[in-house]
C-alpha atoms as a PDB file:
ATOM      1  CA  MET A   1      47.426  36.899   3.326  1.00  0.00           C
ATOM      2  CA  ILE A   2      44.306  38.582   1.993  1.00  0.00           C
ATOM      3  CA  ARG A   3      41.991  36.288   0.057  1.00  0.00           C
ATOM      4  CA  VAL A   4      40.036  37.890  -2.769  1.00  0.00           C
ATOM      5  CA  ASN A   5      36.576  36.636  -3.680  1.00  0.00           C
ATOM      6  CA  LEU A   6      36.608  37.163  -7.442  1.00  0.00           C
ATOM      7  CA  SER A   7      32.936  36.342  -7.846  1.00  0.00           C
ATOM      8  CA  LEU A   8      31.937  39.122  -5.447  1.00  0.00           C
ATOM      9  CA  ILE A   9      34.207  41.564  -7.254  1.00  0.00           C
ATOM     10  CA  LYS A  10      32.664  40.549 -10.564  1.00  0.00           C
ATOM     11  CA  GLU A  11      29.152  41.057  -9.205  1.00  0.00           C
ATOM     12  CA  ALA A  12      30.083  44.483  -7.836  1.00  0.00           C
ATOM     13  CA  ILE A  13      31.532  45.552 -11.182  1.00  0.00           C
ATOM     14  CA  LEU A  14      28.420  44.358 -13.005  1.00  0.00           C
ATOM     15  CA  ASP A  15      26.221  46.285 -10.578  1.00  0.00           C
ATOM     16  CA  ILE A  16      28.183  49.435 -11.388  1.00  0.00           C
ATOM     17  CA  LEU A  17      28.264  48.903 -15.145  1.00  0.00           C
ATOM     18  CA  TYR A  18      24.716  47.612 -15.505  1.00  0.00           C
ATOM     19  CA  PRO A  19      22.495  49.311 -12.939  1.00  0.00           C
ATOM     20  CA  GLN A  20      19.458  48.351 -15.023  1.00  0.00           C
ATOM     21  CA  ASP A  21      19.699  45.030 -13.158  1.00  0.00           C
ATOM     22  CA  ILE A  22      18.495  47.007 -10.125  1.00  0.00           C
ATOM     23  CA  LEU A  23      16.577  49.993 -11.503  1.00  0.00           C
ATOM     24  CA  CYS A  24      14.289  50.302 -14.481  1.00  0.00           C
ATOM     25  CA  ILE A  25      16.196  52.345 -17.068  1.00  0.00           C
ATOM     26  CA  LEU A  26      13.094  54.399 -17.876  1.00  0.00           C
ATOM     27  CA  CYS A  27      11.267  55.161 -14.615  1.00  0.00           C
ATOM     28  CA  GLN A  28      14.397  54.682 -12.439  1.00  0.00           C
ATOM     29  CA  LYS A  29      12.405  52.755  -9.832  1.00  0.00           C
ATOM     30  CA  ARG A  30      13.419  49.506  -8.190  1.00  0.00           C
ATOM     31  CA  HIS A  31      11.594  46.450  -9.497  1.00  0.00           C
ATOM     32  CA  GLY A  32      11.926  42.725  -9.030  1.00  0.00           C
ATOM     33  CA  ASP A  33      10.881  41.965 -12.589  1.00  0.00           C
ATOM     34  CA  ILE A  34      13.327  43.741 -14.886  1.00  0.00           C
ATOM     35  CA  ASP A  35      13.616  42.314 -18.400  1.00  0.00           C
ATOM     36  CA  ASP A  36      16.796  41.883 -20.432  1.00  0.00           C
ATOM     37  CA  LYS A  37      16.426  45.439 -21.786  1.00  0.00           C
ATOM     38  CA  GLY A  38      16.333  46.914 -18.293  1.00  0.00           C
ATOM     39  CA  LEU A  39      12.607  47.701 -18.253  1.00  0.00           C
ATOM     40  CA  CYS A  40       9.983  47.072 -15.608  1.00  0.00           C
ATOM     41  CA  PRO A  41       6.617  45.624 -16.757  1.00  0.00           C
ATOM     42  CA  ASP A  42       4.813  48.990 -16.616  1.00  0.00           C
ATOM     43  CA  CYS A  43       7.396  50.807 -18.724  1.00  0.00           C
ATOM     44  CA  ARG A  44       7.668  47.894 -21.130  1.00  0.00           C
ATOM     45  CA  GLU A  45       3.933  48.141 -21.827  1.00  0.00           C
ATOM     46  CA  SER A  46       3.906  51.925 -22.158  1.00  0.00           C
ATOM     47  CA  LEU A  47       6.877  52.596 -24.448  1.00  0.00           C
ATOM     48  CA  PRO A  48       5.862  55.562 -26.653  1.00  0.00           C
ATOM     49  CA  TYR A  49       6.503  53.976 -30.036  1.00  0.00           C
ATOM     50  CA  VAL A  50       5.739  56.141 -33.049  1.00  0.00           C
ATOM     51  CA  THR A  51       2.447  54.841 -34.420  1.00  0.00           C
ATOM     52  CA  GLN A  52       0.505  55.352 -37.624  1.00  0.00           C
ATOM     53  CA  PRO A  53      -0.367  57.655 -39.201  1.00  0.00           C
ATOM     54  CA  VAL A  54       3.076  59.168 -39.745  1.00  0.00           C
ATOM     55  CA  CYS A  55       4.505  61.539 -42.310  1.00  0.00           C
ATOM     56  CA  GLN A  56       5.974  59.468 -45.138  1.00  0.00           C
ATOM     57  CA  LYS A  57       8.924  61.864 -45.426  1.00  0.00           C
ATOM     58  CA  CYS A  58      10.080  62.904 -41.954  1.00  0.00           C
ATOM     59  CA  GLY A  59       8.422  60.184 -39.861  1.00  0.00           C
ATOM     60  CA  ARG A  60       6.619  62.505 -37.449  1.00  0.00           C
ATOM     61  CA  THR A  61       3.225  61.488 -36.122  1.00  0.00           C
ATOM     62  CA  ILE A  62       0.406  63.230 -37.988  1.00  0.00           C
ATOM     63  CA  THR A  63      -3.257  63.513 -37.083  1.00  0.00           C
ATOM     64  CA  GLU A  64      -4.785  62.453 -40.389  1.00  0.00           C
ATOM     65  CA  GLU A  65      -4.003  59.997 -43.172  1.00  0.00           C
ATOM     66  CA  THR A  66      -2.725  62.756 -45.445  1.00  0.00           C
ATOM     67  CA  GLY A  67       0.618  61.122 -46.171  1.00  0.00           C
ATOM     68  CA  PHE A  68       2.759  64.135 -45.309  1.00  0.00           C
ATOM     69  CA  CYS A  69       2.953  66.732 -42.555  1.00  0.00           C
ATOM     70  CA  LEU A  70       2.629  70.409 -43.508  1.00  0.00           C
ATOM     71  CA  GLU A  71       6.342  70.918 -42.902  1.00  0.00           C
ATOM     72  CA  CYS A  72       7.210  68.381 -45.582  1.00  0.00           C
ATOM     73  CA  VAL A  73       4.527  69.649 -47.965  1.00  0.00           C
ATOM     74  CA  TYR A  74       6.059  73.130 -48.010  1.00  0.00           C
ATOM     75  CA  ASN A  75       9.741  72.282 -47.520  1.00  0.00           C
ATOM     76  CA  GLN A  76      12.184  70.025 -49.291  1.00  0.00           C
ATOM     77  CA  TYR A  77      14.624  67.791 -47.438  1.00  0.00           C
ATOM     78  CA  HIS A  78      17.740  66.257 -48.970  1.00  0.00           C
ATOM     79  CA  PHE A  79      17.195  62.821 -47.398  1.00  0.00           C
ATOM     80  CA  ARG A  80      14.825  60.312 -48.984  1.00  0.00           C
ATOM     81  CA  GLN A  81      12.936  59.289 -45.848  1.00  0.00           C
ATOM     82  CA  ALA A  82      13.261  59.372 -42.055  1.00  0.00           C
ATOM     83  CA  VAL A  83      11.982  56.931 -39.442  1.00  0.00           C
ATOM     84  CA  SER A  84      12.040  57.254 -35.644  1.00  0.00           C
ATOM     85  CA  VAL A  85      11.449  54.670 -32.941  1.00  0.00           C
ATOM     86  CA  PHE A  86       9.767  56.767 -30.238  1.00  0.00           C
ATOM     87  CA  ASP A  87       7.879  59.991 -29.744  1.00  0.00           C
ATOM     88  CA  TYR A  88      10.043  62.412 -27.767  1.00  0.00           C
ATOM     89  CA  THR A  89       8.088  62.177 -24.517  1.00  0.00           C
ATOM     90  CA  PRO A  90       9.528  63.441 -21.204  1.00  0.00           C
ATOM     91  CA  GLU A  91      10.460  59.855 -20.272  1.00  0.00           C
ATOM     92  CA  ILE A  92      12.359  59.268 -23.511  1.00  0.00           C
ATOM     93  CA  GLN A  93      13.935  62.710 -23.250  1.00  0.00           C
ATOM     94  CA  HIS A  94      15.212  61.865 -19.769  1.00  0.00           C
ATOM     95  CA  LEU A  95      16.561  58.525 -20.991  1.00  0.00           C
ATOM     96  CA  ILE A  96      18.425  60.157 -23.879  1.00  0.00           C
ATOM     97  CA  HIS A  97      19.808  62.881 -21.605  1.00  0.00           C
ATOM     98  CA  ARG A  98      21.173  60.249 -19.220  1.00  0.00           C
ATOM     99  CA  PHE A  99      22.799  58.546 -22.203  1.00  0.00           C
ATOM    100  CA  LYS A 100      24.292  61.710 -23.726  1.00  0.00           C
ATOM    101  CA  TYR A 101      25.100  64.016 -20.846  1.00  0.00           C
ATOM    102  CA  ARG A 102      25.595  61.808 -17.801  1.00  0.00           C
ATOM    103  CA  GLY A 103      27.975  59.342 -19.401  1.00  0.00           C
ATOM    104  CA  VAL A 104      25.626  56.360 -19.146  1.00  0.00           C
ATOM    105  CA  SER A 105      27.019  54.952 -22.376  1.00  0.00           C
ATOM    106  CA  TYR A 106      25.948  51.339 -21.688  1.00  0.00           C
ATOM    107  CA  LEU A 107      22.446  52.456 -22.685  1.00  0.00           C
ATOM    108  CA  SER A 108      23.639  52.401 -26.301  1.00  0.00           C
ATOM    109  CA  HIS A 109      23.169  48.608 -26.292  1.00  0.00           C
ATOM    110  CA  VAL A 110      19.457  48.848 -25.519  1.00  0.00           C
ATOM    111  CA  LEU A 111      18.758  52.003 -27.534  1.00  0.00           C
ATOM    112  CA  GLY A 112      20.634  50.663 -30.538  1.00  0.00           C
ATOM    113  CA  TYR A 113      18.740  47.384 -30.292  1.00  0.00           C
ATOM    114  CA  TRP A 114      15.401  49.225 -30.392  1.00  0.00           C
ATOM    115  CA  MET A 115      16.573  51.183 -33.430  1.00  0.00           C
ATOM    116  CA  ALA A 116      17.707  48.025 -35.223  1.00  0.00           C
ATOM    117  CA  GLU A 117      14.381  46.303 -34.535  1.00  0.00           C
ATOM    118  CA  THR A 118      12.498  49.319 -35.866  1.00  0.00           C
ATOM    119  CA  TYR A 119      14.653  49.244 -38.989  1.00  0.00           C
ATOM    120  CA  LYS A 120      13.853  45.571 -39.545  1.00  0.00           C
ATOM    121  CA  GLN A 121      10.130  46.013 -38.980  1.00  0.00           C
ATOM    122  CA  ARG A 122       9.401  49.335 -40.672  1.00  0.00           C
ATOM    123  CA  CYS A 123      12.111  50.135 -43.216  1.00  0.00           C
ATOM    124  CA  ARG A 124      12.256  48.656 -46.698  1.00  0.00           C
ATOM    125  CA  TRP A 125      15.466  50.380 -47.672  1.00  0.00           C
ATOM    126  CA  GLU A 126      18.436  48.845 -49.459  1.00  0.00           C
ATOM    127  CA  ILE A 127      21.349  50.144 -47.410  1.00  0.00           C
ATOM    128  CA  ASP A 128      25.027  49.887 -48.341  1.00  0.00           C
ATOM    129  CA  LEU A 129      26.545  51.488 -45.254  1.00  0.00           C
ATOM    130  CA  ILE A 130      25.740  53.301 -42.017  1.00  0.00           C
ATOM    131  CA  VAL A 131      27.065  56.779 -41.223  1.00  0.00           C
ATOM    132  CA  PRO A 132      26.592  58.351 -37.767  1.00  0.00           C
ATOM    133  CA  VAL A 133      26.032  62.090 -37.454  1.00  0.00           C
ATOM    134  CA  PRO A 134      29.481  63.294 -36.358  1.00  0.00           C
ATOM    135  CA  LEU A 135      30.383  65.466 -33.403  1.00  0.00           C
ATOM    136  CA  HIS A 136      33.073  68.101 -33.565  1.00  0.00           C
ATOM    137  CA  PRO A 137      36.272  66.605 -32.048  1.00  0.00           C
ATOM    138  CA  ARG A 138      36.181  69.162 -29.236  1.00  0.00           C
ATOM    139  CA  ARG A 139      32.638  68.206 -28.239  1.00  0.00           C
ATOM    140  CA  GLU A 140      33.407  64.505 -28.498  1.00  0.00           C
ATOM    141  CA  ARG A 141      36.358  64.995 -26.136  1.00  0.00           C
ATOM    142  CA  GLU A 142      34.137  66.923 -23.723  1.00  0.00           C
ATOM    143  CA  ARG A 143      31.448  64.230 -23.760  1.00  0.00           C
ATOM    144  CA  GLY A 144      33.792  61.261 -23.966  1.00  0.00           C
ATOM    145  CA  PHE A 145      31.959  59.609 -26.857  1.00  0.00           C
ATOM    146  CA  ASN A 146      29.757  60.282 -29.866  1.00  0.00           C
ATOM    147  CA  GLN A 147      26.297  58.989 -28.987  1.00  0.00           C
ATOM    148  CA  SER A 148      25.291  58.626 -32.647  1.00  0.00           C
ATOM    149  CA  ALA A 149      28.380  56.530 -33.363  1.00  0.00           C
ATOM    150  CA  LEU A 150      27.594  54.205 -30.446  1.00  0.00           C
ATOM    151  CA  LEU A 151      24.020  53.792 -31.688  1.00  0.00           C
ATOM    152  CA  ALA A 152      25.216  53.220 -35.250  1.00  0.00           C
ATOM    153  CA  GLY A 153      27.596  50.521 -34.042  1.00  0.00           C
ATOM    154  CA  GLU A 154      24.799  48.644 -32.303  1.00  0.00           C
ATOM    155  CA  ILE A 155      22.525  48.963 -35.332  1.00  0.00           C
ATOM    156  CA  GLY A 156      25.274  47.749 -37.656  1.00  0.00           C
ATOM    157  CA  LYS A 157      25.870  44.645 -35.539  1.00  0.00           C
ATOM    158  CA  ASN A 158      22.160  43.850 -35.460  1.00  0.00           C
ATOM    159  CA  ILE A 159      21.388  44.298 -39.165  1.00  0.00           C
ATOM    160  CA  GLY A 160      24.756  43.260 -40.602  1.00  0.00           C
ATOM    161  CA  VAL A 161      25.684  46.530 -42.324  1.00  0.00           C
ATOM    162  CA  LYS A 162      29.100  48.203 -42.129  1.00  0.00           C
ATOM    163  CA  VAL A 163      29.454  51.430 -40.139  1.00  0.00           C
ATOM    164  CA  VAL A 164      31.741  54.049 -41.671  1.00  0.00           C
ATOM    165  CA  ARG A 165      33.155  56.746 -39.387  1.00  0.00           C
ATOM    166  CA  GLY A 166      35.389  59.472 -40.755  1.00  0.00           C
ATOM    167  CA  ALA A 167      33.775  59.786 -44.164  1.00  0.00           C
ATOM    168  CA  LEU A 168      31.541  62.546 -42.785  1.00  0.00           C
ATOM    169  CA  ILE A 169      33.111  64.974 -40.316  1.00  0.00           C
ATOM    170  CA  ARG A 170      31.990  68.013 -38.368  1.00  0.00           C
ATOM    171  CA  ARG A 171      34.536  70.677 -39.185  1.00  0.00           C
ATOM    172  CA  LYS A 172      32.947  73.626 -37.397  1.00  0.00           C
ATOM    173  CA  TYR A 173      32.335  73.839 -33.661  1.00  0.00           C
ATOM    174  CA  THR A 174      28.796  75.130 -33.229  1.00  0.00           C
ATOM    175  CA  PRO A 175      26.708  76.090 -30.195  1.00  0.00           C
ATOM    176  CA  ALA A 176      24.273  73.469 -28.949  1.00  0.00           C
ATOM    177  CA  GLN A 177      21.024  73.277 -30.914  1.00  0.00           C
ATOM    178  CA  VAL A 178      18.815  73.088 -27.814  1.00  0.00           C
ATOM    179  CA  GLY A 179      16.436  76.039 -27.640  1.00  0.00           C
ATOM    180  CA  LEU A 180      17.000  77.205 -31.224  1.00  0.00           C
ATOM    181  CA  ASN A 181      14.170  77.497 -33.723  1.00  0.00           C
ATOM    182  CA  LYS A 182      14.344  75.990 -37.201  1.00  0.00           C
ATOM    183  CA  LEU A 183      15.913  79.017 -38.913  1.00  0.00           C
ATOM    184  CA  GLN A 184      18.488  79.437 -36.146  1.00  0.00           C
ATOM    185  CA  ARG A 185      19.353  75.739 -36.338  1.00  0.00           C
ATOM    186  CA  ARG A 186      19.916  75.934 -40.096  1.00  0.00           C
ATOM    187  CA  GLN A 187      22.099  79.025 -39.726  1.00  0.00           C
ATOM    188  CA  ASN A 188      23.997  77.377 -36.880  1.00  0.00           C
ATOM    189  CA  LEU A 189      24.754  74.301 -38.997  1.00  0.00           C
ATOM    190  CA  TRP A 190      25.606  75.956 -42.303  1.00  0.00           C
ATOM    191  CA  ASP A 191      28.974  74.681 -43.568  1.00  0.00           C
ATOM    192  CA  ALA A 192      29.442  72.646 -40.369  1.00  0.00           C
ATOM    193  CA  PHE A 193      29.820  69.247 -42.072  1.00  0.00           C
ATOM    194  CA  GLU A 194      32.184  67.931 -44.720  1.00  0.00           C
ATOM    195  CA  VAL A 195      32.660  64.654 -46.583  1.00  0.00           C
ATOM    196  CA  LYS A 196      36.331  63.681 -46.303  1.00  0.00           C
ATOM    197  CA  GLU A 197      36.209  60.328 -48.084  1.00  0.00           C
ATOM    198  CA  SER A 198      33.824  60.753 -51.006  1.00  0.00           C
ATOM    199  CA  ASP A 199      34.878  57.435 -52.543  1.00  0.00           C
ATOM    200  CA  LYS A 200      33.239  55.647 -49.602  1.00  0.00           C
ATOM    201  CA  VAL A 201      29.861  57.324 -50.099  1.00  0.00           C
ATOM    202  CA  LYS A 202      29.725  57.743 -53.880  1.00  0.00           C
ATOM    203  CA  ASP A 203      26.848  55.780 -55.470  1.00  0.00           C
ATOM    204  CA  ARG A 204      25.947  54.286 -52.073  1.00  0.00           C
ATOM    205  CA  ASN A 205      22.648  54.157 -50.233  1.00  0.00           C
ATOM    206  CA  ILE A 206      23.429  55.522 -46.794  1.00  0.00           C
ATOM    207  CA  LEU A 207      21.664  55.068 -43.465  1.00  0.00           C
ATOM    208  CA  LEU A 208      22.316  58.231 -41.447  1.00  0.00           C
ATOM    209  CA  VAL A 209      21.946  57.694 -37.680  1.00  0.00           C
ATOM    210  CA  ASP A 210      21.237  60.297 -35.006  1.00  0.00           C
ATOM    211  CA  ASP A 211      19.564  60.324 -31.605  1.00  0.00           C
ATOM    212  CA  VAL A 212      16.729  62.852 -32.041  1.00  0.00           C
ATOM    213  CA  PHE A 213      14.879  64.303 -35.031  1.00  0.00           C
ATOM    214  CA  THR A 214      13.585  67.709 -33.910  1.00  0.00           C
ATOM    215  CA  THR A 215      13.349  70.102 -36.855  1.00  0.00           C
ATOM    216  CA  GLY A 216      15.431  67.831 -39.070  1.00  0.00           C
ATOM    217  CA  SER A 217      18.062  70.528 -39.614  1.00  0.00           C
ATOM    218  CA  THR A 218      21.037  68.413 -38.535  1.00  0.00           C
ATOM    219  CA  VAL A 219      20.246  65.305 -40.562  1.00  0.00           C
ATOM    220  CA  ASP A 220      19.205  67.424 -43.541  1.00  0.00           C
ATOM    221  CA  GLU A 221      22.495  69.318 -43.606  1.00  0.00           C
ATOM    222  CA  CYS A 222      24.390  66.030 -43.311  1.00  0.00           C
ATOM    223  CA  SER A 223      22.255  64.606 -46.115  1.00  0.00           C
ATOM    224  CA  ARG A 224      22.943  67.630 -48.295  1.00  0.00           C
ATOM    225  CA  VAL A 225      26.719  67.278 -48.134  1.00  0.00           C
ATOM    226  CA  LEU A 226      26.504  63.491 -48.582  1.00  0.00           C
ATOM    227  CA  MET A 227      24.345  63.883 -51.682  1.00  0.00           C
ATOM    228  CA  GLU A 228      26.659  66.563 -53.076  1.00  0.00           C
ATOM    229  CA  ALA A 229      29.553  64.123 -52.558  1.00  0.00           C
ATOM    230  CA  GLY A 230      27.797  61.574 -54.766  1.00  0.00           C
ATOM    231  CA  ALA A 231      25.689  59.467 -52.416  1.00  0.00           C
ATOM    232  CA  LYS A 232      22.862  57.690 -54.216  1.00  0.00           C
ATOM    233  CA  GLN A 233      20.277  58.141 -51.461  1.00  0.00           C
ATOM    234  CA  VAL A 234      20.328  59.062 -47.773  1.00  0.00           C
ATOM    235  CA  TYR A 235      17.839  57.539 -45.332  1.00  0.00           C
ATOM    236  CA  VAL A 236      17.571  58.625 -41.704  1.00  0.00           C
ATOM    237  CA  LEU A 237      16.986  56.556 -38.571  1.00  0.00           C
ATOM    238  CA  THR A 238      16.674  58.268 -35.189  1.00  0.00           C
ATOM    239  CA  LEU A 239      15.751  57.080 -31.729  1.00  0.00           C
ATOM    240  CA  ALA A 240      13.080  59.725 -31.179  1.00  0.00           C
ATOM    241  CA  THR A 241      11.207  62.392 -33.075  1.00  0.00           C
ATOM    242  CA  GLY A 242      10.365  65.684 -31.449  1.00  0.00           C
ATOM    243  CA  ARG A 243       7.231  67.713 -31.813  1.00  0.00           C
ATOM    244  CA  LEU A 244       7.073  70.026 -34.780  1.00  0.00           C
ATOM    245  CA  THR A 245       7.707  73.644 -33.820  1.00  0.00           C
ATOM    246  CA  ARG A 246       7.419  76.575 -36.147  1.00  0.00           C
ATOM    247  CA  GLY A 247       9.444  79.752 -36.257  1.00  0.00           C
END
């Protein structure tokens, strides 16, 4: 009769599910001093948090205490304000790509925690509900999950606000936004989103959650349809903010 050591099986499963116990989730190097967020001491000290001064509208880092970046001076967004946790450095980009494209979905626990802590420390918004930026059903099937929904779920648990999925849907399958300029992104997203349950968003202050703020086209289009459906205000929280590119 074969005897099964359940404790060894449990440890093996945990090693598979939580490799951050072995490797730093950021630098992917082996360390003996990994904290409860999966970071080695060096990476923990060098996390590229967005620091002041930042644009008071879109949350991008700016070089002077002017209040707003040039993009927000000359353009009008439909959301009230956006805040991001990190600058979109190569290290953060790699971490997000592992999360989104390599199926490392357990990272949502850590990434969502960082987003929730940033919300608590930097945001003074009165939020009624959280809405993740939706994926088209086809893309969600291809990926296996909606990364924004996973992040929203973690944020909701940490700040005690209800997450509503299904009120905002992506009704049009669009090409990936990577590599597109601002105008192309806006054209790509036109009429892509729809509010299906307007009663859930009407007269509500909404926290819209996404992974990366690049040009702001995605969250702005989502904000537009939410506001047209009767939302009171839309605020945006993203994990990272990309560098401003023109064109």
